[in-house]
Amino acid sequence: MPVNSFDHYPMSWKPDKQELNRPFYKSLASLLEQHITNGYLAPGTKLPPQRELADFLDLNFTTITRAYKICEVKGLIYAITGSGTFVAPNATRSITISTDKMSNGIDLGFVASFEQTNSAVTDIIRTVANKSYLEQLLNYNDPTGIPHQKAAALNWIKGFGIQANQEQIAIVSGAQNALSIALAALFEPGNKIATDLYTYSNFIELAKMFHIQLVPIPGDQFGMLPDELEKQCSQINIHGIFLMPSCSNPTTVMISDFRKQELAEVIRKHRLLLIEDDIHAFLTAGIISDYQQPMFNLLPEQSVYICSTSKSICSGLRVAFMVFGDALREKILRAIFNINVKTSSFDAEVITELILSGKAHEIISFKKQLAQTANDIYFEYFPLRKNAGHPLSFYRWLPIDGQNDAWKLETDLKEHGIRVFHSDRFLSGQTTPEKYLRIALSTTNTFTELEIGLKILKEYLSC
Amino acid sequence: MPVNSFDHYPMSWKPDKQELNRPFYKSLASLLEQHITNGYLAPGTKLPPQRELADFLDLNFTTITRAYKICEVKGLIYAITGSGTFVAPNATRSITISTDKMSNGIDLGFVASFEQTNSAVTDIIRTVANKSYLEQLLNYNDPTGIPHQKAAALNWIKGFGIQANQEQIAIVSGAQNALSIALAALFEPGNKIATDLYTYSNFIELAKMFHIQLVPIPGDQFGMLPDELEKQCSQINIHGIFLMPSCSNPTTVMISDFRKQELAEVIRKHRLLLIEDDIHAFLTAGIISDYQQPMFNLLPEQSVYICSTSKSICSGLRVAFMVFGDALREKILRAIFNINVKTSSFDAEVITELILSGKAHEIISFKKQLAQTANDIYFEYFPLRKNAGHPLSFYRWLPIDGQNDAWKLETDLKEHGIRVFHSDRFLSGQTTPEKYLRIALSTTNTFTELEIGLKILKEYLSC
DNA sequence: CTATTTGTTTATGAACATTTC
DNA sequence: CGAAATGTTCATAAACAAATA
C-alpha cells in the first residue's frame, strides 16, 4: 500500500492500480495512451511527476519513467526536466497534410504550386515520348538517374549555388521521398534532430514514424538562433538538424547569410548532420538581394541537400535531386535501393528535357509572377506587418490572437467554406502562446477564388 | 577484480577492460562492433555467454545483455536461448541488391524481368502522351491513384483472385516502396516479423533499417511450416508475417493451397499482420494447376496485399498496387503521404492504358514464353531434382556443396565473368548447413549469353 | 544563488524461459 | 526426464542533470 494517501491532493491523473497488470511499465503506458486517445486527458495537461505517481501506485519511480518514455516516443507526451511531463499538443490526431482535394470550398490549406503552369509540361512529355531512346528509360538500369539526367540536374542546382559531381547526386521521387531516405539512411530510432520550433508538419510526422525525436530551437526573423542551438547541443546528444533556409515552411523566414555562417559553425562544432530542404531555392537564389549560398556549401561533408522540382517545375512528376557528402554516399544509396529500388527514368527524363529546353525557366518565371500577384492580393487583406518574411512565398504566416483551440478553429473555418491550417500543426515540440494560421496562396484555381477565401477569412477573424 | 581467472579457459572474445569507459554497456557494444567490423571476430563465431563475460569483466551480467542487445539490433550478432550468441553471417557487409549493372560480365545475380518486352510499352506511352487529359496527370491530385486507374488496377488483380473496392487500394511506386510503406505504417522498432528462413534480401535490409527483427521459420516444398510458426508465436510476441506465396524469392517455392489454409489459421489465431508480396501472381494464378487464391482472401482484415507491375509489365515505370483491410486503411494512407506524397500519375496512367488496351496481357504471355525457354535452358545444364519449385520462375535456387565462404565464392565467380548471389545473402536469421546459389534467368540480353553464363557456372562448380 | 523539484541514465538482482545434454 | 547452460524480462537503487522558485 502507498505510504501516504493522496486523496486530498490534486493529481491530474490517477490511474486505478486495479487496472494494471504485469509488466507494470507496459500496462501503465497503454493505460495512459488510452486515456489520452479517448480525450480523458486533454492536450497540455500536466501529468503527475514520476515520483509522485510512483508513490501513488506504490511502484519504483523508474518504472513510471519507462512507461512515460513509451508514450513520449509515440509522440503522445513530452517531458521537460525540472518542469514536468505534459500531454503533447498533437497527441490525439495526425497532422499529416495530404493532397486530397477538398470536395467543396476554397483550399488555403494544402500548398500546391500554381498548377496553371502544367500545360507547358505536356509538350515536353510528347517530345520525350517520341525520343528514339525511349525504350532505354523503361528498364531497371541507372536507379539513381541516367548520367545525362544527372548532368542536367547538376546544372540546374548550380544556379542555386551548388557545385557537385555525378557521384554526389541522386535523383529520387520527390522531396518527401528524399527526406524519408535521409532519415532512414543516416539516423536511428531514438536519435534527435534539431528543427525550428515551427516546421514542416509532414517532416514532424515522418520523424515520428522513424521514431526520431525533434528538438525545437527558437528563432527570430533571421532564422534559427545559433546560441539556442549551441545550448541544446551542449546539453543533449543531438545527431542532426533540419532546415529550410531559402524559405522556411510554415514561417516564410529566409535565413540570412550571416546567420547561416553562425549556424554552420555550431553544426560543424557538434558534428551534426544537416538536412537542407531547398525546395524554395527557385524563389530565392538570384532574386532576394541578401541571398548568398545554400548551407550545403558551408558544410559539404556533413550535409544532405534536397532540391525538389515539385514546387518549381511540376508537382505531378515525382522528382527531386539529392546531393550529399562523399562520406554519406554509401548509406544513402543503400537506403535508396531499399526504399525505392529506383525512380522512374521517364519522369526524370521529362524534368531533364524541361531543364535543357529552357522551358523550366519559363515555368519558374511564370510561377514567380503568379506568386507576386497572389502575395499582393494577400497584403491587401492582411497588410504587411514587420518581419514579414519571404516576399514571394507560396503561403503566408498570419498571427492570430485568442484562437487557442486549433482544431475548432479549423473546423469552424471549414464550415465557412475555407480550409486553412493552424500553427499547432507545425509545432515540433511544446506549445507556444502565439498562434498563427498558414494561408496557402498557390492552391486555388483562380485569383478570384483566392480573394473570396481571404475575404471570408478576414471577416471570420474580425468577429 | 574477477573472482576467477579465465586465462586458462578458452574464451572466443576477451575484450580488454582497460579499453572500456563508462557507460560500460555502450562502450562494450561499440568495442564488439569494432571487432566484428574489422574482421577480428568472424561470422559464425560463438561469443562468450553473458554470465561468463560478465565474470571476466567483473560486471553484472545484464550489462552484457544490454551490450549484446545493441549489436543484435544492428544485425551484427544473433542469440539463441540455450545455445549462445553468435556473430551474424551478414554482419560485415550489406546484402542490399542494387540494380546497378555489371560493367562487364554476365549478370545472373540481379533478377530483372526480360526487358526485351519494353518495346511494347513505348507505343502506349505515346498514346498516353497524346491524351486530352494529360495535363490532369501533372498536379498533386489523387495521391493514391485516379479513380479510373484504381478501377483498372482492381480489374487487374481480380485476375489473381482479389476482390476489393476503391477504398481498399492504393497505387504506389513499386513493390519495394509498398513494403517500406507497410513496415512504416504498421510496425514499430523492436517488433518482430516471421519470414521464411531464406527470404528476399532487400526485405531483410529494409527490416533492418526499420529496426524490425525477423524471426526465421523453417519450411518444406509446400511452404512455411505452420507448426513451426505456431511454436514461435506461442513463445515470443510476433507482430507480423511476410510471405511471397506465388513464388518465394529466392527459393521458388509456391505455397500450396492446403498450406495456405493452415498458415492462415495460425496467423488468425495470433492476430499477425500479413504482408503478402504477390509480385509473381502473373506466373502462377490460372497457370499452375494447384493454385487457388491469394492468402489475402483468407485474411482480408489483417492483410496487406502487394502486387507490383515491375516484373509482370514494365520495370522502369514504378507502379505497384497495394490492397489492405479497412482497419489498416488510415495508417497506410498516412504512411503513403509521409513517404511519397504521391505516386506519379503519368506512370500509373501508362500502366492503366497497358491494362485496358490488352497490351499488358500480351507482354505477360511473352514473358511467360521467355521464362519457359530460360528454364528449359537452365535444366539442360542443371537437371531437375525433386521439389524443383515454381516451373516458370525468373530465377532458380541451386543447391551447392562445400562452398562455405559465400563472399569468396561470389568474388571467384565474378572473376570468371558471372555474377550470382550466394544463399547467405538471403538468410533472415542464423546460418544453415545447406548452401545454394540464386541464378537469375531473366537478366541477360540474350539466351546465348545466359547459356554462356550457365556453362561457366557449371564448369566452375564441378571443379 | 542555492535548494528543491523533476526528469534521465546507468548498473544491478531476481525471476523467468528455452534449449541442450 | 531433469539438471545445467544460456538468453530474456522486469523492477529497483543510486548517481546525475536541468529547470524553477
mmCIF file of N, CA and C in Angstrom, chain B residues 91-137:
data_model
loop_
_atom_site.group_PDB
_atom_site.id
_atom_site.type_symbol
_atom_site.label_atom_id
_atom_site.label_comp_id
_atom_site.label_asym_id
_atom_site.label_seq_id
_atom_site.Cartn_x
_atom_site.Cartn_y
_atom_site.Cartn_z
ATOM 1 N N ALA B 91 27.126 -9.926 -40.993
ATOM 2 C CA ALA B 91 27.477 -8.826 -40.102
ATOM 3 C C ALA B 91 28.333 -7.778 -40.793
ATOM 4 N N THR B 92 29.229 -8.249 -41.640
ATOM 5 C CA THR B 92 30.264 -7.337 -42.112
ATOM 6 C C THR B 92 29.872 -6.497 -43.314
ATOM 7 N N ARG B 93 28.901 -6.964 -44.094
ATOM 8 C CA ARG B 93 28.577 -6.132 -45.260
ATOM 9 C C ARG B 93 27.096 -6.128 -45.570
ATOM 10 N N SER B 94 26.710 -5.146 -46.355
ATOM 11 C CA SER B 94 25.307 -5.016 -46.734
ATOM 12 C C SER B 94 24.956 -6.061 -47.780
ATOM 13 N N ILE B 95 23.754 -6.612 -47.669
ATOM 14 C CA ILE B 95 23.309 -7.580 -48.664
ATOM 15 C C ILE B 95 22.332 -6.961 -49.646
ATOM 16 N N THR B 96 22.156 -5.641 -49.541
ATOM 17 C CA THR B 96 21.247 -4.970 -50.469
ATOM 18 C C THR B 96 21.645 -5.286 -51.902
ATOM 19 N N ILE B 97 20.677 -5.681 -52.683
ATOM 20 C CA ILE B 97 20.936 -5.967 -54.083
ATOM 21 C C ILE B 97 20.499 -4.751 -54.885
ATOM 22 N N SER B 98 21.450 -4.116 -55.529
ATOM 23 C CA SER B 98 21.083 -2.929 -56.282
ATOM 24 C C SER B 98 20.951 -3.301 -57.744
ATOM 25 N N THR B 99 20.334 -2.407 -58.489
ATOM 26 C CA THR B 99 20.117 -2.672 -59.902
ATOM 27 C C THR B 99 21.278 -2.170 -60.744
ATOM 28 N N ASP B 100 22.331 -1.715 -60.047
ATOM 29 C CA ASP B 100 23.495 -1.269 -60.809
ATOM 30 C C ASP B 100 23.969 -2.373 -61.734
ATOM 31 N N LYS B 101 24.088 -2.033 -62.988
ATOM 32 C CA LYS B 101 24.527 -3.017 -63.983
ATOM 33 C C LYS B 101 25.982 -3.408 -63.746
ATOM 34 N N MET B 102 26.291 -4.634 -64.101
ATOM 35 C CA MET B 102 27.697 -5.032 -64.130
ATOM 36 C C MET B 102 28.338 -4.347 -65.323
ATOM 37 N N SER B 103 29.528 -3.844 -65.130
ATOM 38 C CA SER B 103 30.180 -3.148 -66.235
ATOM 39 C C SER B 103 30.574 -4.142 -67.323
ATOM 40 N N ASN B 104 31.062 -5.298 -66.911
ATOM 41 C CA ASN B 104 31.283 -6.353 -67.892
ATOM 42 C C ASN B 104 30.944 -7.681 -67.227
ATOM 43 N N GLY B 105 30.822 -8.723 -68.023
ATOM 44 C CA GLY B 105 30.438 -10.000 -67.453
ATOM 45 C C GLY B 105 28.950 -10.237 -67.588
ATOM 46 N N ILE B 106 28.554 -11.433 -67.171
ATOM 47 C CA ILE B 106 27.167 -11.855 -67.350
ATOM 48 C C ILE B 106 26.463 -11.806 -66.011
ATOM 49 N N ASP B 107 25.333 -11.134 -65.974
ATOM 50 C CA ASP B 107 24.645 -10.943 -64.699
ATOM 51 C C ASP B 107 23.583 -12.023 -64.484
ATOM 52 N N LEU B 108 23.904 -12.985 -63.620
ATOM 53 C CA LEU B 108 22.915 -13.967 -63.171
ATOM 54 C C LEU B 108 22.575 -13.696 -61.705
ATOM 55 N N GLY B 109 22.821 -12.460 -61.275
ATOM 56 C CA GLY B 109 22.603 -12.095 -59.882
ATOM 57 C C GLY B 109 21.297 -11.337 -59.704
ATOM 58 N N PHE B 110 21.325 -10.091 -60.105
ATOM 59 C CA PHE B 110 20.109 -9.289 -60.015
ATOM 60 C C PHE B 110 19.011 -9.884 -60.918
ATOM 61 N N VAL B 111 17.783 -9.949 -60.404
ATOM 62 C CA VAL B 111 16.690 -10.506 -61.203
ATOM 63 C C VAL B 111 15.958 -9.378 -61.917
ATOM 64 N N ALA B 112 16.230 -9.186 -63.198
ATOM 65 C CA ALA B 112 15.483 -8.218 -63.996
ATOM 66 C C ALA B 112 14.222 -8.924 -64.528
ATOM 67 N N SER B 113 13.607 -8.423 -65.547
ATOM 68 C CA SER B 113 12.328 -9.016 -65.939
ATOM 69 C C SER B 113 12.212 -9.153 -67.451
ATOM 70 N N PHE B 114 13.194 -9.766 -68.085
ATOM 71 C CA PHE B 114 13.159 -9.946 -69.538
ATOM 72 C C PHE B 114 12.810 -8.623 -70.225
ATOM 73 N N GLU B 115 13.752 -7.685 -70.120
ATOM 74 C CA GLU B 115 13.466 -6.313 -70.544
ATOM 75 C C GLU B 115 13.205 -6.206 -72.055
ATOM 76 N N GLN B 116 13.366 -7.314 -72.788
ATOM 77 C CA GLN B 116 13.050 -7.312 -74.220
ATOM 78 C C GLN B 116 11.624 -6.829 -74.507
ATOM 79 N N THR B 117 10.727 -7.017 -73.541
ATOM 80 C CA THR B 117 9.316 -6.704 -73.802
ATOM 81 C C THR B 117 9.017 -5.210 -73.736
ATOM 82 N N ASN B 118 10.002 -4.404 -73.335
ATOM 83 C CA ASN B 118 9.712 -2.984 -73.119
ATOM 84 C C ASN B 118 9.358 -2.222 -74.387
ATOM 85 N N SER B 119 9.754 -2.765 -75.537
ATOM 86 C CA SER B 119 9.418 -2.059 -76.773
ATOM 87 C C SER B 119 7.904 -1.954 -76.941
ATOM 88 N N ALA B 120 7.186 -2.908 -76.364
ATOM 89 C CA ALA B 120 5.724 -2.860 -76.460
ATOM 90 C C ALA B 120 5.139 -1.709 -75.641
ATOM 91 N N VAL B 121 5.923 -1.202 -74.705
ATOM 92 C CA VAL B 121 5.403 -0.162 -73.806
ATOM 93 C C VAL B 121 5.499 1.229 -74.445
ATOM 94 N N THR B 122 6.464 1.392 -75.347
ATOM 95 C CA THR B 122 6.701 2.738 -75.883
ATOM 96 C C THR B 122 5.489 3.284 -76.639
ATOM 97 N N ASP B 123 4.804 2.420 -77.385
ATOM 98 C CA ASP B 123 3.607 2.875 -78.101
ATOM 99 C C ASP B 123 2.566 3.432 -77.141
ATOM 100 N N ILE B 124 2.413 2.702 -76.055
ATOM 101 C CA ILE B 124 1.379 3.111 -75.089
ATOM 102 C C ILE B 124 1.762 4.439 -74.437
ATOM 103 N N ILE B 125 3.053 4.638 -74.205
ATOM 104 C CA ILE B 125 3.481 5.924 -73.638
ATOM 105 C C ILE B 125 3.079 7.049 -74.594
ATOM 106 N N ARG B 126 3.267 6.819 -75.886
ATOM 107 C CA ARG B 126 2.892 7.849 -76.865
ATOM 108 C C ARG B 126 1.382 8.068 -76.863
ATOM 109 N N THR B 127 0.640 6.988 -76.738
ATOM 110 C CA THR B 127 -0.816 7.128 -76.642
ATOM 111 C C THR B 127 -1.195 8.018 -75.453
ATOM 112 N N VAL B 128 -0.601 7.715 -74.303
ATOM 113 C CA VAL B 128 -0.931 8.488 -73.102
ATOM 114 C C VAL B 128 -0.485 9.941 -73.276
ATOM 115 N N ALA B 129 0.683 10.120 -73.890
ATOM 116 C CA ALA B 129 1.198 11.479 -74.077
ATOM 117 C C ALA B 129 0.251 12.320 -74.938
ATOM 118 N N ASN B 130 -0.542 11.654 -75.747
ATOM 119 C CA ASN B 130 -1.453 12.395 -76.613
ATOM 120 C C ASN B 130 -2.882 12.469 -76.078
ATOM 121 N N LYS B 131 -3.092 11.992 -74.894
ATOM 122 C CA LYS B 131 -4.430 12.068 -74.297
ATOM 123 C C LYS B 131 -4.801 13.534 -74.052
ATOM 124 N N SER B 132 -6.070 13.811 -74.192
ATOM 125 C CA SER B 132 -6.515 15.193 -73.980
ATOM 126 C C SER B 132 -6.395 15.598 -72.511
ATOM 127 N N TYR B 133 -6.492 14.604 -71.639
ATOM 128 C CA TYR B 133 -6.478 14.937 -70.214
ATOM 129 C C TYR B 133 -5.074 14.870 -69.604
ATOM 130 N N LEU B 134 -4.046 14.865 -70.459
ATOM 131 C CA LEU B 134 -2.678 14.721 -69.970
ATOM 132 C C LEU B 134 -2.344 15.695 -68.836
ATOM 133 N N GLU B 135 -2.786 16.945 -69.007
ATOM 134 C CA GLU B 135 -2.456 17.962 -68.008
ATOM 135 C C GLU B 135 -2.994 17.584 -66.623
ATOM 136 N N GLN B 136 -4.093 16.858 -66.611
ATOM 137 C CA GLN B 136 -4.680 16.466 -65.322
ATOM 138 C C GLN B 136 -3.803 15.463 -64.565
ATOM 139 N N LEU B 137 -2.816 14.910 -65.251
ATOM 140 C CA LEU B 137 -1.944 13.934 -64.588
ATOM 141 C C LEU B 137 -0.752 14.610 -63.920
#
